[in-house]
Amino acid sequence: QQPVQSPQAVILREGEDAVINCSSSKALYSVHWYRQKHGEAPVFLMILLKGGEQKGHEKISASFNEKKQQSSLYLTASQLSYSGTYFCGTEILGNSWGKLQFGAGTQVVVTP
Amino acid sequence: GAVVSQHPSRVICKSGTSVKIECRSLDFQATTMFWYRQFPKQSLMLMATSNEGSKATYEQGVEKDKFLINHASLTLSTLTVTSAHPEDSSFYICSAREARGAKNIQYFGAGTRLSVL
């Protein structure tokens, strides 16, 4: 049930762009994206419901294709502060309580 | 934004003792809270779903008697690791669900690093 994230890691220079993908084998109600820095709690970035594309949180945006059960997170003009591990959390259609299953994470390193 | 407080941030205990971790939603009411466990450089593993006023729902493979969860109010859930052993050493994180219309958003506490000697 755990969603599959790719790539596992990406190294960027400041100003470069990157895409992180998240796919599920289950029909999804929503996809959530979080960023976690070392030793800290995950920080909520955004939530996408069916048919949603959302822009928010610095120059980070995401899309959600509910037919393919896939979501992508776009890091645009990356900044040093973007470094961290990004997790997607998927909420399966029909589940109760808003339970999320998290992907393995994508480690992002932004260098000067 | 919504704030979730988790306490303590770090605890070191002897094998066989019990440890209680508190999770509080500070500026919203959370009928549902979640408890996760995270190993180094790994993902968040859901341990249990905690609903206010009812018994927690545990994920497969999680021992109910080992990890006691109590959700006594709309702002507080506690996780007690009973008779802790070194293999229970881990990073435990709670989250509280804020329902905004059709959106269920989880906000995380800062985590508790448990070390069992």
Short mmCIF file of C-alpha atoms in Angstrom, two decimals:
data_model
loop_
_atom_site.label_atom_id
_atom_site.label_comp_id
_atom_site.label_asym_id
_atom_site.label_seq_id
_atom_site.Cartn_x
_atom_site.Cartn_y
_atom_site.Cartn_z
CA GLN A 1 0.00 0.00 0.00
CA GLN A 2 3.02 2.25 0.41
CA PRO A 3 3.31 4.67 -2.52
CA VAL A 4 6.43 4.56 -4.66
CA GLN A 5 8.56 7.67 -4.81
CA SER A 6 11.26 8.52 -7.32
CA PRO A 7 14.03 9.45 -7.49
CA GLN A 8 15.53 8.34 -4.20
CA ALA A 9 17.83 11.30 -4.16
CA VAL A 10 18.65 14.37 -6.22
CA ILE A 11 21.44 16.91 -6.03
CA LEU A 12 20.77 20.37 -7.39
CA ARG A 13 22.59 23.62 -7.72
CA GLU A 14 20.81 26.72 -6.54
CA GLY A 15 18.40 27.91 -9.20
CA GLU A 16 17.92 24.51 -10.85
CA ASP A 17 14.62 22.68 -11.08
CA ALA A 18 13.65 19.16 -10.03
CA VAL A 19 10.63 16.88 -10.13
CA ILE A 20 9.72 14.25 -7.57
CA ASN A 21 7.18 11.59 -8.46
CA CYS A 22 4.80 9.59 -6.32
CA SER A 23 2.63 6.74 -7.55
CA SER A 24 0.14 4.45 -5.89
CA SER A 25 -1.46 1.16 -6.83
CA LYS A 26 -4.67 2.19 -5.03
CA ALA A 27 -7.37 4.67 -5.97
CA LEU A 28 -6.60 7.87 -4.13
CA TYR A 29 -8.66 10.53 -2.44
CA SER A 30 -5.77 12.91 -1.88
CA VAL A 31 -2.00 13.27 -1.95
CA HIS A 32 -0.03 15.19 0.68
CA TRP A 33 3.51 16.47 0.42
CA TYR A 34 5.85 17.05 3.34
CA ARG A 35 9.45 18.12 3.76
CA GLN A 36 11.57 16.88 6.63
CA LYS A 37 14.93 18.24 7.66
CA HIS A 38 17.37 16.10 9.56
CA GLY A 39 16.24 15.41 13.13
CA GLU A 40 13.07 17.44 12.75
CA ALA A 41 9.41 16.72 12.19
CA PRO A 42 7.91 16.69 8.71
CA VAL A 43 6.47 20.03 7.65
CA PHE A 44 3.26 20.13 5.65
CA LEU A 45 3.70 21.64 2.18
CA MET A 46 0.45 21.02 0.37
CA ILE A 47 -2.49 18.75 -0.22
CA LEU A 48 -4.00 17.83 -3.57
CA LEU A 49 -7.47 16.49 -4.05
CA LYS A 50 -8.86 15.01 -7.25
CA GLY A 51 -8.06 17.14 -10.28
CA GLY A 52 -6.07 19.56 -8.20
CA GLU A 53 -2.99 21.47 -9.09
CA GLN A 54 -1.81 23.72 -6.38
CA LYS A 55 0.83 26.36 -6.13
CA GLY A 56 2.01 27.41 -2.78
CA HIS A 57 4.90 27.38 -0.40
CA GLU A 58 7.84 29.20 -1.98
CA LYS A 59 8.24 28.13 -5.63
CA ILE A 60 7.06 24.62 -5.03
CA SER A 61 4.01 23.30 -6.80
CA ALA A 62 2.44 19.93 -7.44
CA SER A 63 0.01 18.10 -9.65
CA PHE A 64 -2.24 15.10 -9.12
CA ASN A 65 -3.49 12.76 -11.82
CA GLU A 66 -6.15 10.74 -10.08
CA LYS A 67 -6.70 8.46 -13.07
CA LYS A 68 -3.10 7.31 -12.93
CA GLN A 69 -2.88 7.61 -9.13
CA GLN A 70 0.21 9.72 -9.56
CA SER A 71 1.42 12.99 -8.17
CA SER A 72 4.45 15.09 -8.96
CA LEU A 73 6.15 17.77 -6.89
CA TYR A 74 7.96 20.53 -8.77
CA LEU A 75 10.85 22.39 -7.17
CA THR A 76 11.41 25.50 -9.26
CA ALA A 77 14.46 27.75 -9.07
CA SER A 78 15.64 25.81 -6.05
CA GLN A 79 16.98 27.57 -2.99
CA LEU A 80 19.32 26.26 -0.31
CA SER A 81 16.34 26.06 2.05
CA TYR A 82 14.76 23.43 -0.18
CA SER A 83 17.22 20.82 1.04
CA GLY A 84 15.63 18.00 2.99
CA THR A 85 13.76 14.79 2.49
CA TYR A 86 10.44 15.03 0.71
CA PHE A 87 7.69 12.55 1.46
CA CYS A 88 4.44 12.02 -0.30
CA GLY A 89 1.55 10.73 1.77
CA THR A 90 -1.41 9.12 0.07
CA GLU A 91 -4.94 8.96 1.39
CA ILE A 92 -6.71 5.99 -0.13
CA LEU A 93 -10.24 6.48 -1.42
CA GLY A 94 -12.72 5.19 1.11
CA ASN A 95 -10.39 5.04 4.09
CA SER A 96 -11.47 6.64 7.30
CA TRP A 97 -9.86 9.18 9.57
CA GLY A 98 -7.59 10.65 6.91
CA LYS A 99 -4.96 7.96 7.37
CA LEU A 100 -1.86 8.40 5.20
CA GLN A 101 0.64 5.95 3.79
CA PHE A 102 4.02 7.53 3.19
CA GLY A 103 6.51 6.88 0.44
CA ALA A 104 10.15 6.10 1.16
CA GLY A 105 11.15 9.70 0.66
CA THR A 106 13.34 11.64 -1.78
CA GLN A 107 16.45 13.27 -0.40
CA VAL A 108 17.09 16.66 -1.98
CA VAL A 109 20.40 18.43 -1.60
CA VAL A 110 20.74 21.95 -2.96
CA THR A 111 24.27 23.24 -3.24
CA PRO A 112 25.48 26.83 -3.69
CA GLY B 1 -0.65 27.51 10.86
CA ALA B 2 -1.71 24.64 13.08
CA VAL B 3 0.72 23.77 15.86
CA VAL B 4 1.28 20.36 17.40
CA SER B 5 3.41 20.03 20.50
CA GLN B 6 5.13 16.78 21.40
CA HIS B 7 6.88 16.13 24.69
CA PRO B 8 9.47 15.06 25.63
CA SER B 9 11.78 15.64 22.68
CA ARG B 10 14.29 13.14 23.94
CA VAL B 11 14.25 10.43 26.57
CA ILE B 12 16.83 7.94 27.72
CA CYS B 13 15.61 5.13 29.92
CA LYS B 14 16.66 1.79 31.29
CA SER B 15 15.38 -1.44 29.86
CA GLY B 16 12.13 -2.51 31.48
CA THR B 17 10.81 0.94 32.31
CA SER B 18 7.78 2.59 30.73
CA VAL B 19 7.88 5.87 28.87
CA LYS B 20 4.99 8.21 28.18
CA ILE B 21 4.96 10.60 25.21
CA GLU B 22 2.42 13.41 24.95
CA CYS B 23 1.02 14.95 21.79
CA ARG B 24 -1.05 18.13 21.96
CA SER B 25 -2.78 20.18 19.32
CA LEU B 26 -2.35 23.75 20.53
CA ASP B 27 -4.64 25.83 18.35
CA PHE B 28 -7.18 23.39 16.98
CA GLN B 29 -9.21 20.42 18.10
CA ALA B 30 -8.12 17.07 16.78
CA THR B 31 -10.58 14.21 16.98
CA THR B 32 -7.97 12.05 15.30
CA MET B 33 -4.27 11.79 15.97
CA PHE B 34 -1.71 9.41 14.54
CA TRP B 35 1.44 7.85 15.93
CA TYR B 36 4.39 7.01 13.71
CA ARG B 37 7.74 5.43 14.14
CA GLN B 38 10.71 6.40 12.00
CA PHE B 39 14.03 4.61 11.71
CA PRO B 40 17.12 6.49 10.50
CA LYS B 41 16.85 7.52 6.86
CA GLN B 42 13.59 5.67 6.46
CA SER B 43 9.98 6.56 5.94
CA LEU B 44 7.25 7.19 8.49
CA MET B 45 5.66 3.96 9.62
CA LEU B 46 2.12 4.38 10.91
CA MET B 47 1.72 2.60 14.22
CA ALA B 48 -1.81 3.51 15.22
CA THR B 49 -4.73 5.87 14.73
CA SER B 50 -6.00 7.50 17.89
CA ASN B 51 -9.58 8.73 18.08
CA GLU B 52 -10.87 10.84 20.92
CA GLY B 53 -13.05 8.87 23.30
CA SER B 54 -12.52 5.50 21.70
CA LYS B 55 -9.92 2.76 21.47
CA ALA B 56 -7.00 3.25 19.15
CA THR B 57 -6.74 1.33 15.91
CA TYR B 58 -3.38 -0.36 15.52
CA GLU B 59 -1.63 -1.25 12.30
CA GLN B 60 -0.79 -4.85 11.58
CA GLY B 61 2.23 -6.03 13.51
CA VAL B 62 2.05 -3.34 16.21
CA GLU B 63 1.61 -4.75 19.69
CA LYS B 64 -1.33 -3.12 21.45
CA ASP B 65 -0.12 -4.06 24.91
CA LYS B 66 3.33 -2.73 24.17
CA PHE B 67 2.28 0.63 22.81
CA LEU B 68 -0.63 1.97 24.84
CA ILE B 69 -2.48 4.90 23.33
CA ASN B 70 -4.93 7.13 25.14
CA HIS B 71 -6.80 9.98 23.47
CA ALA B 72 -8.50 11.53 26.47
CA SER B 73 -9.45 14.90 25.02
CA LEU B 74 -9.76 16.75 21.74
CA THR B 75 -6.27 18.17 22.15
CA LEU B 76 -4.26 15.42 23.82
CA SER B 77 -3.13 11.93 22.88
CA THR B 78 -0.50 9.93 24.74
CA LEU B 79 1.65 7.00 23.72
CA THR B 80 3.10 4.84 26.46
CA VAL B 81 5.87 2.43 25.56
CA THR B 82 5.57 -0.24 28.23
CA SER B 83 8.50 -2.28 29.47
CA ALA B 84 10.78 -0.68 26.92
CA HIS B 85 13.67 -2.67 25.46
CA PRO B 86 16.60 -1.57 23.29
CA GLU B 87 14.76 -2.63 20.14
CA ASP B 88 12.12 0.00 20.95
CA SER B 89 14.71 2.73 20.53
CA SER B 90 13.51 4.93 17.70
CA PHE B 91 12.13 8.30 16.68
CA TYR B 92 8.42 8.50 17.51
CA ILE B 93 6.33 11.21 15.87
CA CYS B 94 2.72 12.13 16.39
CA SER B 95 0.44 14.04 14.09
CA ALA B 96 -2.93 15.65 14.59
CA ARG B 97 -5.54 15.79 11.89
CA GLU B 98 -7.20 19.08 11.10
CA ALA B 99 -10.29 18.69 8.99
CA ARG B 100 -10.82 21.64 6.63
CA GLY B 101 -13.94 20.84 4.69
CA ALA B 102 -13.04 17.97 2.37
CA LYS B 103 -9.36 18.17 3.29
CA ASN B 104 -7.77 16.18 6.08
CA ILE B 105 -4.41 17.71 6.89
CA GLN B 106 -1.97 16.17 9.33
CA TYR B 107 0.33 18.43 11.29
CA PHE B 108 3.29 16.81 12.97
CA GLY B 109 4.85 17.23 16.36
CA ALA B 110 8.60 17.67 16.68
CA GLY B 111 9.13 14.00 17.53
CA THR B 112 10.55 12.10 20.48
CA ARG B 113 13.85 10.31 20.28
CA LEU B 114 13.72 7.30 22.58
CA SER B 115 16.90 5.55 23.60
CA VAL B 116 16.56 2.43 25.73
CA LEU B 117 19.73 1.28 27.44
#
